[in-house]
PDB file of N, CA and C in Angstrom:
ATOM      1  N   MET A   1    -119.169  73.655  85.135  1.00  0.00           N
ATOM      2  CA  MET A   1    -118.959  74.185  83.795  1.00  0.00           C
ATOM      3  C   MET A   1    -117.698  75.047  83.793  1.00  0.00           C
ATOM      4  N   THR A   2    -116.831  74.810  82.852  1.00  0.00           N
ATOM      5  CA  THR A   2    -115.571  75.545  82.756  1.00  0.00           C
ATOM      6  C   THR A   2    -115.804  76.882  82.074  1.00  0.00           C
ATOM      7  N   GLU A   3    -115.285  77.945  82.684  1.00  0.00           N
ATOM      8  CA  GLU A   3    -115.349  79.271  82.073  1.00  0.00           C
ATOM      9  C   GLU A   3    -114.079  79.476  81.251  1.00  0.00           C
ATOM     10  N   TYR A   4    -114.240  79.942  80.017  1.00  0.00           N
ATOM     11  CA  TYR A   4    -113.104  80.132  79.124  1.00  0.00           C
ATOM     12  C   TYR A   4    -112.862  81.604  78.833  1.00  0.00           C
ATOM     13  N   ALA A   5    -111.616  81.889  78.499  1.00  0.00           N
ATOM     14  CA  ALA A   5    -111.206  83.219  78.063  1.00  0.00           C
ATOM     15  C   ALA A   5    -110.534  83.064  76.708  1.00  0.00           C
ATOM     16  N   VAL A   6    -110.350  84.176  76.031  1.00  0.00           N
ATOM     17  CA  VAL A   6    -109.568  84.178  74.796  1.00  0.00           C
ATOM     18  C   VAL A   6    -108.249  84.863  75.111  1.00  0.00           C
ATOM     19  N   ARG A   7    -107.148  84.192  74.801  1.00  0.00           N
ATOM     20  CA  ARG A   7    -105.819  84.790  74.973  1.00  0.00           C
ATOM     21  C   ARG A   7    -105.310  85.191  73.594  1.00  0.00           C
ATOM     22  N   VAL A   8    -104.933  86.449  73.469  1.00  0.00           N
ATOM     23  CA  VAL A   8    -104.369  86.989  72.230  1.00  0.00           C
ATOM     24  C   VAL A   8    -102.861  87.069  72.436  1.00  0.00           C
ATOM     25  N   ILE A   9    -102.105  86.291  71.659  1.00  0.00           N
ATOM     26  CA  ILE A   9    -100.661  86.147  71.848  1.00  0.00           C
ATOM     27  C   ILE A   9     -99.931  86.637  70.601  1.00  0.00           C
ATOM     28  N   VAL A  10     -98.890  87.426  70.793  1.00  0.00           N
ATOM     29  CA  VAL A  10     -98.079  87.901  69.668  1.00  0.00           C
ATOM     30  C   VAL A  10     -97.181  86.758  69.200  1.00  0.00           C
ATOM     31  N   ASP A  11     -97.336  86.362  67.937  1.00  0.00           N
ATOM     32  CA  ASP A  11     -96.515  85.302  67.348  1.00  0.00           C
ATOM     33  C   ASP A  11     -95.353  85.842  66.528  1.00  0.00           C
ATOM     34  N   ARG A  12     -95.517  87.051  65.974  1.00  0.00           N
ATOM     35  CA  ARG A  12     -94.464  87.594  65.114  1.00  0.00           C
ATOM     36  C   ARG A  12     -94.533  89.118  65.103  1.00  0.00           C
ATOM     37  N   VAL A  13     -93.356  89.748  65.097  1.00  0.00           N
ATOM     38  CA  VAL A  13     -93.236  91.195  64.916  1.00  0.00           C
ATOM     39  C   VAL A  13     -92.090  91.391  63.934  1.00  0.00           C
ATOM     40  N   ASP A  14     -92.388  91.898  62.737  1.00  0.00           N
ATOM     41  CA  ASP A  14     -91.361  92.008  61.696  1.00  0.00           C
ATOM     42  C   ASP A  14     -90.390  93.157  61.921  1.00  0.00           C
ATOM     43  N   SER A  15     -90.875  94.293  62.355  1.00  0.00           N
ATOM     44  CA  SER A  15     -90.018  95.463  62.533  1.00  0.00           C
ATOM     45  C   SER A  15     -90.452  96.201  63.795  1.00  0.00           C
ATOM     46  N   PRO A  16     -90.032  95.707  64.951  1.00  0.00           N
ATOM     47  CA  PRO A  16     -90.552  96.257  66.203  1.00  0.00           C
ATOM     48  C   PRO A  16     -90.198  97.733  66.415  1.00  0.00           C
ATOM     49  N   THR A  17     -91.228  98.572  66.448  1.00  0.00           N
ATOM     50  CA  THR A  17     -91.037  99.984  66.780  1.00  0.00           C
ATOM     51  C   THR A  17     -91.797 100.338  68.047  1.00  0.00           C
ATOM     52  N   SER A  18     -92.697  99.466  68.480  1.00  0.00           N
ATOM     53  CA  SER A  18     -93.410  99.684  69.738  1.00  0.00           C
ATOM     54  C   SER A  18     -92.810  98.759  70.795  1.00  0.00           C
ATOM     55  N   THR A  19     -93.403  98.753  71.967  1.00  0.00           N
ATOM     56  CA  THR A  19     -92.893  97.896  73.043  1.00  0.00           C
ATOM     57  C   THR A  19     -93.415  96.467  72.935  1.00  0.00           C
ATOM     58  N   THR A  20     -94.329  96.213  72.014  1.00  0.00           N
ATOM     59  CA  THR A  20     -94.902  94.877  71.864  1.00  0.00           C
ATOM     60  C   THR A  20     -93.878  93.934  71.240  1.00  0.00           C
ATOM     61  N   LYS A  21     -93.733  92.742  71.856  1.00  0.00           N
ATOM     62  CA  LYS A  21     -92.758  91.772  71.355  1.00  0.00           C
ATOM     63  C   LYS A  21     -93.381  90.376  71.324  1.00  0.00           C
ATOM     64  N   VAL A  22     -92.729  89.465  70.649  1.00  0.00           N
ATOM     65  CA  VAL A  22     -93.207  88.087  70.546  1.00  0.00           C
ATOM     66  C   VAL A  22     -93.405  87.516  71.948  1.00  0.00           C
ATOM     67  N   GLY A  23     -94.546  86.880  72.151  1.00  0.00           N
ATOM     68  CA  GLY A  23     -94.873  86.289  73.442  1.00  0.00           C
ATOM     69  C   GLY A  23     -95.763  87.166  74.305  1.00  0.00           C
ATOM     70  N   ASP A  24     -95.843  88.462  74.010  1.00  0.00           N
ATOM     71  CA  ASP A  24     -96.753  89.334  74.759  1.00  0.00           C
ATOM     72  C   ASP A  24     -98.186  88.867  74.530  1.00  0.00           C
ATOM     73  N   TYR A  25     -99.049  89.105  75.502  1.00  0.00           N
ATOM     74  CA  TYR A  25    -100.438  88.671  75.358  1.00  0.00           C
ATOM     75  C   TYR A  25    -101.363  89.510  76.226  1.00  0.00           C
ATOM     76  N   PHE A  26    -102.652  89.396  75.919  1.00  0.00           N
ATOM     77  CA  PHE A  26    -103.695  89.886  76.806  1.00  0.00           C
ATOM     78  C   PHE A  26    -104.834  88.887  76.746  1.00  0.00           C
ATOM     79  N   ASP A  27    -105.678  88.910  77.765  1.00  0.00           N
ATOM     80  CA  ASP A  27    -106.798  87.984  77.849  1.00  0.00           C
ATOM     81  C   ASP A  27    -108.107  88.747  77.763  1.00  0.00           C
ATOM     82  N   VAL A  28    -109.103  88.100  77.194  1.00  0.00           N
ATOM     83  CA  VAL A  28    -110.452  88.639  77.174  1.00  0.00           C
ATOM     84  C   VAL A  28    -111.342  87.619  77.869  1.00  0.00           C
ATOM     85  N   ILE A  29    -111.912  88.054  78.990  1.00  0.00           N
ATOM     86  CA  ILE A  29    -112.784  87.194  79.787  1.00  0.00           C
ATOM     87  C   ILE A  29    -114.173  87.814  79.713  1.00  0.00           C
ATOM     88  N   GLY A  30    -115.076  87.147  79.016  1.00  0.00           N
ATOM     89  CA  GLY A  30    -116.386  87.755  78.770  1.00  0.00           C
ATOM     90  C   GLY A  30    -116.187  89.004  77.932  1.00  0.00           C
ATOM     91  N   SER A  31    -116.607  90.138  78.464  1.00  0.00           N
ATOM     92  CA  SER A  31    -116.410  91.401  77.741  1.00  0.00           C
ATOM     93  C   SER A  31    -115.334  92.260  78.399  1.00  0.00           C
ATOM     94  N   THR A  32    -114.477  91.638  79.225  1.00  0.00           N
ATOM     95  CA  THR A  32    -113.435  92.366  79.947  1.00  0.00           C
ATOM     96  C   THR A  32    -112.058  92.028  79.394  1.00  0.00           C
ATOM     97  N   LEU A  33    -111.290  93.058  79.063  1.00  0.00           N
ATOM     98  CA  LEU A  33    -109.915  92.887  78.603  1.00  0.00           C
ATOM     99  C   LEU A  33    -108.992  92.982  79.814  1.00  0.00           C
ATOM    100  N   VAL A  34    -108.080  92.010  79.951  1.00  0.00           N
ATOM    101  CA  VAL A  34    -107.178  91.971  81.100  1.00  0.00           C
ATOM    102  C   VAL A  34    -105.743  91.800  80.612  1.00  0.00           C
ATOM    103  N   LEU A  35    -104.862  92.698  81.056  1.00  0.00           N
ATOM    104  CA  LEU A  35    -103.425  92.578  80.785  1.00  0.00           C
ATOM    105  C   LEU A  35    -102.744  92.051  82.039  1.00  0.00           C
ATOM    106  N   PRO A  36    -101.699  91.240  81.894  1.00  0.00           N
ATOM    107  CA  PRO A  36    -100.932  90.837  83.068  1.00  0.00           C
ATOM    108  C   PRO A  36    -100.357  92.081  83.749  1.00  0.00           C
ATOM    109  N   PRO A  37    -100.126  92.026  85.053  1.00  0.00           N
ATOM    110  CA  PRO A  37     -99.586  93.188  85.766  1.00  0.00           C
ATOM    111  C   PRO A  37     -98.311  93.723  85.109  1.00  0.00           C
ATOM    112  N   GLY A  38     -98.275  95.024  84.863  1.00  0.00           N
ATOM    113  CA  GLY A  38     -97.103  95.680  84.292  1.00  0.00           C
ATOM    114  C   GLY A  38     -96.948  95.542  82.789  1.00  0.00           C
ATOM    115  N   ALA A  39     -97.853  94.815  82.141  1.00  0.00           N
ATOM    116  CA  ALA A  39     -97.735  94.580  80.695  1.00  0.00           C
ATOM    117  C   ALA A  39     -98.274  95.763  79.894  1.00  0.00           C
ATOM    118  N   THR A  40     -97.753  95.906  78.680  1.00  0.00           N
ATOM    119  CA  THR A  40     -98.275  96.880  77.722  1.00  0.00           C
ATOM    120  C   THR A  40     -98.571  96.138  76.424  1.00  0.00           C
ATOM    121  N   PHE A  41     -99.348  96.785  75.546  1.00  0.00           N
ATOM    122  CA  PHE A  41     -99.686  96.149  74.270  1.00  0.00           C
ATOM    123  C   PHE A  41     -99.984  97.239  73.263  1.00  0.00           C
ATOM    124  N   ASP A  42     -99.531  97.060  72.033  1.00  0.00           N
ATOM    125  CA  ASP A  42     -99.734  98.028  70.966  1.00  0.00           C
ATOM    126  C   ASP A  42    -101.229  98.226  70.705  1.00  0.00           C
ATOM    127  N   ILE A  43    -101.696  99.468  70.815  1.00  0.00           N
ATOM    128  CA  ILE A  43    -103.123  99.757  70.694  1.00  0.00           C
ATOM    129  C   ILE A  43    -103.656  99.475  69.285  1.00  0.00           C
ATOM    130  N   TYR A  44    -102.843  99.681  68.251  1.00  0.00           N
ATOM    131  CA  TYR A  44    -103.295  99.419  66.881  1.00  0.00           C
ATOM    132  C   TYR A  44    -103.472  97.920  66.644  1.00  0.00           C
ATOM    133  N   ALA A  45    -102.558  97.133  67.161  1.00  0.00           N
ATOM    134  CA  ALA A  45    -102.684  95.679  67.048  1.00  0.00           C
ATOM    135  C   ALA A  45    -103.913  95.202  67.820  1.00  0.00           C
ATOM    136  N   MET A  46    -104.106  95.753  69.002  1.00  0.00           N
ATOM    137  CA  MET A  46    -105.251  95.395  69.824  1.00  0.00           C
ATOM    138  C   MET A  46    -106.560  95.719  69.087  1.00  0.00           C
ATOM    139  N   ASN A  47    -106.609  96.878  68.464  1.00  0.00           N
ATOM    140  CA  ASN A  47    -107.819  97.280  67.736  1.00  0.00           C
ATOM    141  C   ASN A  47    -108.117  96.366  66.552  1.00  0.00           C
ATOM    142  N   ALA A  48    -107.111  95.747  65.977  1.00  0.00           N
ATOM    143  CA  ALA A  48    -107.335  94.813  64.873  1.00  0.00           C
ATOM    144  C   ALA A  48    -108.057  93.554  65.352  1.00  0.00           C
ATOM    145  N   VAL A  49    -107.888  93.222  66.621  1.00  0.00           N
ATOM    146  CA  VAL A  49    -108.461  92.001  67.181  1.00  0.00           C
ATOM    147  C   VAL A  49    -109.908  92.197  67.644  1.00  0.00           C
ATOM    148  N   PHE A  50    -110.262  93.405  68.068  1.00  0.00           N
ATOM    149  CA  PHE A  50    -111.574  93.628  68.682  1.00  0.00           C
ATOM    150  C   PHE A  50    -112.772  93.185  67.837  1.00  0.00           C
ATOM    151  N   PRO A  51    -112.822  93.475  66.536  1.00  0.00           N
ATOM    152  CA  PRO A  51    -113.989  93.016  65.764  1.00  0.00           C
ATOM    153  C   PRO A  51    -114.129  91.491  65.751  1.00  0.00           C
ATOM    154  N   VAL A  52    -113.020  90.795  65.726  1.00  0.00           N
ATOM    155  CA  VAL A  52    -113.041  89.330  65.731  1.00  0.00           C
ATOM    156  C   VAL A  52    -113.479  88.818  67.100  1.00  0.00           C
ATOM    157  N   LEU A  53    -113.027  89.474  68.156  1.00  0.00           N
ATOM    158  CA  LEU A  53    -113.410  89.062  69.506  1.00  0.00           C
ATOM    159  C   LEU A  53    -114.904  89.251  69.734  1.00  0.00           C
ATOM    160  N   ALA A  54    -115.488  90.270  69.149  1.00  0.00           N
ATOM    161  CA  ALA A  54    -116.927  90.482  69.291  1.00  0.00           C
ATOM    162  C   ALA A  54    -117.693  89.269  68.761  1.00  0.00           C
ATOM    163  N   LEU A  55    -117.210  88.684  67.671  1.00  0.00           N
ATOM    164  CA  LEU A  55    -117.829  87.467  67.146  1.00  0.00           C
ATOM    165  C   LEU A  55    -117.633  86.299  68.101  1.00  0.00           C
ATOM    166  N   ARG A  56    -116.503  86.231  68.745  1.00  0.00           N
ATOM    167  CA  ARG A  56    -116.147  85.123  69.625  1.00  0.00           C
ATOM    168  C   ARG A  56    -117.019  85.086  70.879  1.00  0.00           C
ATOM    169  N   LEU A  57    -117.570  86.217  71.298  1.00  0.00           N
ATOM    170  CA  LEU A  57    -118.321  86.268  72.546  1.00  0.00           C
ATOM    171  C   LEU A  57    -119.621  85.476  72.476  1.00  0.00           C
ATOM    172  N   GLY A  58    -120.101  85.156  71.279  1.00  0.00           N
ATOM    173  CA  GLY A  58    -121.305  84.344  71.154  1.00  0.00           C
ATOM    174  C   GLY A  58    -120.996  82.865  71.337  1.00  0.00           C
ATOM    175  N   ASP A  59    -122.013  82.077  71.670  1.00  0.00           N
ATOM    176  CA  ASP A  59    -121.852  80.631  71.809  1.00  0.00           C
ATOM    177  C   ASP A  59    -122.473  79.972  70.580  1.00  0.00           C
ATOM    178  N   PHE A  60    -121.626  79.462  69.693  1.00  0.00           N
ATOM    179  CA  PHE A  60    -122.100  78.913  68.433  1.00  0.00           C
ATOM    180  C   PHE A  60    -122.053  77.390  68.398  1.00  0.00           C
ATOM    181  N   GLY A  61    -121.724  76.752  69.493  1.00  0.00           N
ATOM    182  CA  GLY A  61    -121.635  75.300  69.533  1.00  0.00           C
ATOM    183  C   GLY A  61    -120.296  74.804  69.013  1.00  0.00           C
ATOM    184  N   GLU A  62    -119.941  73.580  69.397  1.00  0.00           N
ATOM    185  CA  GLU A  62    -118.631  73.031  69.039  1.00  0.00           C
ATOM    186  C   GLU A  62    -118.427  72.871  67.536  1.00  0.00           C
ATOM    187  N   GLU A  63    -119.469  72.510  66.804  1.00  0.00           N
ATOM    188  CA  GLU A  63    -119.310  72.286  65.361  1.00  0.00           C
ATOM    189  C   GLU A  63    -118.990  73.570  64.603  1.00  0.00           C
ATOM    190  N   ASN A  64    -119.316  74.716  65.177  1.00  0.00           N
ATOM    191  CA  ASN A  64    -119.034  76.004  64.539  1.00  0.00           C
ATOM    192  C   ASN A  64    -117.972  76.797  65.294  1.00  0.00           C
ATOM    193  N   ASP A  65    -117.168  76.118  66.068  1.00  0.00           N
ATOM    194  CA  ASP A  65    -116.171  76.787  66.910  1.00  0.00           C
ATOM    195  C   ASP A  65    -114.920  77.118  66.106  1.00  0.00           C
ATOM    196  N   TRP A  66    -114.908  78.272  65.473  1.00  0.00           N
ATOM    197  CA  TRP A  66    -113.768  78.692  64.652  1.00  0.00           C
ATOM    198  C   TRP A  66    -112.531  78.959  65.496  1.00  0.00           C
ATOM    199  N   LEU A  67    -112.707  79.237  66.789  1.00  0.00           N
ATOM    200  CA  LEU A  67    -111.564  79.541  67.641  1.00  0.00           C
ATOM    201  C   LEU A  67    -110.675  78.316  67.858  1.00  0.00           C
ATOM    202  N   SER A  68    -111.228  77.124  67.733  1.00  0.00           N
ATOM    203  CA  SER A  68    -110.424  75.911  67.909  1.00  0.00           C
ATOM    204  C   SER A  68    -109.364  75.770  66.815  1.00  0.00           C
ATOM    205  N   ARG A  69    -109.519  76.515  65.718  1.00  0.00           N
ATOM    206  CA  ARG A  69    -108.523  76.482  64.637  1.00  0.00           C
ATOM    207  C   ARG A  69    -107.373  77.447  64.882  1.00  0.00           C
ATOM    208  N   LYS A  70    -107.390  78.157  66.007  1.00  0.00           N
ATOM    209  CA  LYS A  70    -106.343  79.116  66.389  1.00  0.00           C
ATOM    210  C   LYS A  70    -106.069  80.125  65.278  1.00  0.00           C
ATOM    211  N   PRO A  71    -107.030  80.992  65.028  1.00  0.00           N
ATOM    212  CA  PRO A  71    -106.871  81.974  63.947  1.00  0.00           C
ATOM    213  C   PRO A  71    -105.763  82.982  64.226  1.00  0.00           C
ATOM    214  N   TYR A  72    -105.223  83.530  63.151  1.00  0.00           N
ATOM    215  CA  TYR A  72    -104.208  84.581  63.230  1.00  0.00           C
ATOM    216  C   TYR A  72    -104.825  85.902  62.783  1.00  0.00           C
ATOM    217  N   ILE A  73    -104.436  86.973  63.444  1.00  0.00           N
ATOM    218  CA  ILE A  73    -104.894  88.320  63.118  1.00  0.00           C
ATOM    219  C   ILE A  73    -103.643  89.180  62.941  1.00  0.00           C
ATOM    220  N   CYS A  74    -103.635  90.025  61.918  1.00  0.00           N
ATOM    221  CA  CYS A  74    -102.497  90.924  61.667  1.00  0.00           C
ATOM    222  C   CYS A  74    -102.863  92.350  62.040  1.00  0.00           C
ATOM    223  N   SER A  75    -101.896  93.067  62.571  1.00  0.00           N
ATOM    224  CA  SER A  75    -102.112  94.483  62.868  1.00  0.00           C
ATOM    225  C   SER A  75    -102.180  95.259  61.558  1.00  0.00           C
ATOM    226  N   PRO A  76    -102.796  96.444  61.575  1.00  0.00           N
ATOM    227  CA  PRO A  76    -102.914  97.222  60.341  1.00  0.00           C
ATOM    228  C   PRO A  76    -101.633  97.942  59.931  1.00  0.00           C
ATOM    229  N   ASP A  77    -100.610  97.926  60.779  1.00  0.00           N
ATOM    230  CA  ASP A  77     -99.354  98.610  60.472  1.00  0.00           C
ATOM    231  C   ASP A  77     -98.473  97.691  59.624  1.00  0.00           C
ATOM    232  N   PRO A  78     -98.316  97.977  58.324  1.00  0.00           N
ATOM    233  CA  PRO A  78     -97.564  97.067  57.456  1.00  0.00           C
ATOM    234  C   PRO A  78     -96.073  96.993  57.765  1.00  0.00           C
ATOM    235  N   THR A  79     -95.498  98.038  58.351  1.00  0.00           N
ATOM    236  CA  THR A  79     -94.065  97.977  58.660  1.00  0.00           C
ATOM    237  C   THR A  79     -93.801  97.115  59.884  1.00  0.00           C
ATOM    238  N   GLU A  80     -94.564  97.319  60.915  1.00  0.00           N
ATOM    239  CA  GLU A  80     -94.350  96.541  62.133  1.00  0.00           C
ATOM    240  C   GLU A  80     -94.878  95.117  61.969  1.00  0.00           C
ATOM    241  N   ASN A  81     -96.019  94.973  61.320  1.00  0.00           N
ATOM    242  CA  ASN A  81     -96.619  93.677  61.020  1.00  0.00           C
ATOM    243  C   ASN A  81     -96.649  92.752  62.235  1.00  0.00           C
ATOM    244  N   ILE A  82     -97.442  93.124  63.214  1.00  0.00           N
ATOM    245  CA  ILE A  82     -97.636  92.279  64.396  1.00  0.00           C
ATOM    246  C   ILE A  82     -98.670  91.213  64.038  1.00  0.00           C
ATOM    247  N   VAL A  83     -98.289  89.948  64.199  1.00  0.00           N
ATOM    248  CA  VAL A  83     -99.188  88.830  63.924  1.00  0.00           C
ATOM    249  C   VAL A  83     -99.538  88.188  65.257  1.00  0.00           C
ATOM    250  N   MET A  84    -100.848  88.066  65.509  1.00  0.00           N
ATOM    251  CA  MET A  84    -101.326  87.546  66.791  1.00  0.00           C
ATOM    252  C   MET A  84    -102.150  86.283  66.581  1.00  0.00           C
ATOM    253  N   ARG A  85    -102.063  85.382  67.539  1.00  0.00           N
ATOM    254  CA  ARG A  85    -102.826  84.129  67.533  1.00  0.00           C
ATOM    255  C   ARG A  85    -103.875  84.207  68.638  1.00  0.00           C
ATOM    256  N   LEU A  86    -105.056  83.671  68.385  1.00  0.00           N
ATOM    257  CA  LEU A  86    -106.104  83.623  69.391  1.00  0.00           C
ATOM    258  C   LEU A  86    -106.228  82.201  69.911  1.00  0.00           C
ATOM    259  N   ASP A  87    -106.124  82.024  71.222  1.00  0.00           N
ATOM    260  CA  ASP A  87    -106.269  80.718  71.863  1.00  0.00           C
ATOM    261  C   ASP A  87    -107.392  80.781  72.889  1.00  0.00           C
ATOM    262  N   ARG A  88    -108.102  79.678  73.054  1.00  0.00           N
ATOM    263  CA  ARG A  88    -109.083  79.573  74.132  1.00  0.00           C
ATOM    264  C   ARG A  88    -108.380  78.907  75.314  1.00  0.00           C
ATOM    265  N   ILE A  89    -108.518  79.507  76.490  1.00  0.00           N
ATOM    266  CA  ILE A  89    -107.909  78.926  77.689  1.00  0.00           C
ATOM    267  C   ILE A  89    -108.921  78.962  78.833  1.00  0.00           C
ATOM    268  N   PRO A  90    -108.871  77.975  79.732  1.00  0.00           N
ATOM    269  CA  PRO A  90    -109.732  78.025  80.912  1.00  0.00           C
ATOM    270  C   PRO A  90    -109.325  79.197  81.808  1.00  0.00           C
ATOM    271  N   VAL A  91    -110.296  79.913  82.332  1.00  0.00           N
ATOM    272  CA  VAL A  91    -110.010  81.045  83.218  1.00  0.00           C
ATOM    273  C   VAL A  91    -109.198  80.575  84.425  1.00  0.00           C
ATOM    274  N   SER A  92    -109.413  79.345  84.867  1.00  0.00           N
ATOM    275  CA  SER A  92    -108.677  78.825  86.028  1.00  0.00           C
ATOM    276  C   SER A  92    -107.176  78.727  85.774  1.00  0.00           C
ATOM    277  N   GLU A  93    -106.740  78.756  84.502  1.00  0.00           N
ATOM    278  CA  GLU A  93    -105.314  78.674  84.170  1.00  0.00           C
ATOM    279  C   GLU A  93    -104.640  80.035  84.033  1.00  0.00           C
ATOM    280  N   ILE A  94    -105.371  81.111  84.238  1.00  0.00           N
ATOM    281  CA  ILE A  94    -104.795  82.451  84.135  1.00  0.00           C
ATOM    282  C   ILE A  94    -104.186  82.790  85.489  1.00  0.00           C
ATOM    283  N   SER A  95    -102.887  82.536  85.617  1.00  0.00           N
ATOM    284  CA  SER A  95    -102.220  82.605  86.919  1.00  0.00           C
ATOM    285  C   SER A  95    -102.271  83.985  87.554  1.00  0.00           C
ATOM    286  N   TYR A  96    -102.125  85.055  86.778  1.00  0.00           N
ATOM    287  CA  TYR A  96    -102.076  86.376  87.391  1.00  0.00           C
ATOM    288  C   TYR A  96    -103.421  86.789  87.990  1.00  0.00           C
ATOM    289  N   LEU A  97    -104.510  86.100  87.627  1.00  0.00           N
ATOM    290  CA  LEU A  97    -105.802  86.382  88.253  1.00  0.00           C
ATOM    291  C   LEU A  97    -105.896  85.752  89.630  1.00  0.00           C
ATOM    292  N   HIS A  98    -105.118  84.702  89.857  1.00  0.00           N
ATOM    293  CA  HIS A  98    -105.221  83.935  91.089  1.00  0.00           C
ATOM    294  C   HIS A  98    -104.025  84.114  92.016  1.00  0.00           C
ATOM    295  N   ASP A  99    -103.017  84.893  91.606  1.00  0.00           N
ATOM    296  CA  ASP A  99    -101.848  85.120  92.457  1.00  0.00           C
ATOM    297  C   ASP A  99    -102.282  85.805  93.748  1.00  0.00           C
ATOM    298  N   GLY A 100    -101.764  85.316  94.848  1.00  0.00           N
ATOM    299  CA  GLY A 100    -102.051  85.926  96.138  1.00  0.00           C
ATOM    300  C   GLY A 100    -103.298  85.388  96.811  1.00  0.00           C
ATOM    301  N   GLU A 101    -104.016  84.469  96.152  1.00  0.00           N
ATOM    302  CA  GLU A 101    -105.186  83.879  96.794  1.00  0.00           C
ATOM    303  C   GLU A 101    -104.725  82.817  97.777  1.00  0.00           C
ATOM    304  N   ALA A 102    -105.392  82.756  98.887  1.00  0.00           N
ATOM    305  CA  ALA A 102    -105.024  81.770  99.912  1.00  0.00           C
ATOM    306  C   ALA A 102    -105.783  80.486  99.725  1.00  0.00           C
TER     307      ALA A 102
END
C-alpha cells in the first residue's frame, strides 16, 4: 500500500514581502508537517492551509477525493496574496526524507 503526503506548493506571490517565493513548499505526512532542510515558509499562508489539511487527513474514498482536483488556497494577506496548490504525492518520492540512506 502506497503512503501519500500532501505537498503545499506556492504558485503565486503578488507582492513578496516575506521570504516565501514561487516554488516553495512543505509536506504534510499524516499529522506531521515537514519542511525541506533549510527552508522557510510564511506562517500566515501556512495557517490558511491548516483547516483544509485537517479535512484531507480523513479517507473519503476515490469518488470523494477532492484533493485530486488540486485545490488552491490563498493566504489571508491581501497585499502579498500567496496562492498555494495542494498536491498528493507518494511519500517515497519525497527526496529529502531519503537523502543519506544507504
